Amino acid sequence: MTRAGVLREANAKLNVFLRVLGRRGDGYHELESLVLPISLADGVRVRRADGLRVTVKGAERLAGAVPAGGLNLALVAALALGDVCERSGGAEIEITKRIPVAGGLGGGSADAAATLLALNELWGCRLDPATLADVGARVGSDVPAMLVGGPVLMRGRGELIAPATVARSWWVIVSFGFGVRSPDAYRWWDEDGASSGPDPEPLLDAAETGDVEVLGPLLFNDLEPPVFARHPEVAEAKARLLEAGALGAVMSGSGSSVAGLSRDEAHAKEIALGFRGAVVTSGPPAA
Ligand code: C5P
């Protein structure tokens, strides 16, 4: 830690597959997903201050709006950590936004996870990873997975996580000027009587060995049919990525971003030329 505070990268994620198994009694959905952190990242800096304050830079360049004030997940994370850390104090949390907002890339959860890790250090809370994961689960379903920093297989509501091995892969991300709220996407899945995808074992094997030719056609997300039915432009982007030569393409999280898998960096850059504002990224990010 320096006098400038603690600075952390908040990496976005892709869901290489997302399998929805059913609605639970508590309203959440039982799911299974391979969560892959990618190089695209926000920056989170925390400094000591009186009270808690979040400032966001760079959001004006991005589609959608960053929830301000009490809805900002970084602030929710700071408050949740303050509840369990005896040494908590004030902090100024400065977020530099690069991840499209509400695009299914886990930007808010990434900021929350990075805030928990940075404040744990700034305040000297010394909470262990399991306790931080519990705090993270209270902030949002994706936060425990984002705290790990590497690929994870996520189950339950999102709180059951196991590290996974994924070879580095290159992706083209196409985002839109709107997001899809997760409660909506999951409710549409219920309303439409949508289905659950296949056993992900072959996909996990291909992801581990880095056989992208095999992996491409195996990518899936059970939230695609309900979201595509209401936002045909997302389905169109997926079709266009495949036409442009992507080995596979899949919507991330509840959308609206779509990720196209490529053979390598040069191939990703070539595909991205056909899409305005597309981002070329790789995951897992280099340590
Ligand atoms: O936990 P989080 O705040 O990220 O979840 C937002 C909403 O997404 C939940 O209120 C729920 O409607 C939906 N969701 C779900 N099943 C999950 C995760 C999220 O139904 N496993």
Short mmCIF file of C-alpha atoms in Angstrom, two decimals, residues 3 25 82-83 110 124 156 169 184 210 213 217 256 258:
data_model
loop_
_atom_site.label_atom_id
_atom_site.label_comp_id
_atom_site.label_asym_id
_atom_site.label_seq_id
_atom_site.Cartn_x
_atom_site.Cartn_y
_atom_site.Cartn_z
CA ARG A 3 0.05 6.92 0.29
CA GLY A 25 -37.80 -21.72 -3.67
CA GLY A 82 -17.52 -2.52 7.17
CA ASP A 83 -20.10 -4.71 8.94
CA ALA A 110 -15.84 -7.02 -10.63
CA GLY A 124 -6.07 -4.05 7.57
CA GLY A 156 -25.77 -23.05 -6.83
CA SER A 169 -8.18 -17.87 -25.47
CA ASP A 184 -35.65 -9.92 -16.23
CA GLY A 210 -7.30 -24.95 -25.43
CA GLU A 213 -12.00 -25.57 -32.81
CA PRO A 217 -19.50 -25.04 -31.28
CA SER A 256 -26.55 -8.02 -23.86
CA VAL A 258 -21.96 -11.33 -27.14
#
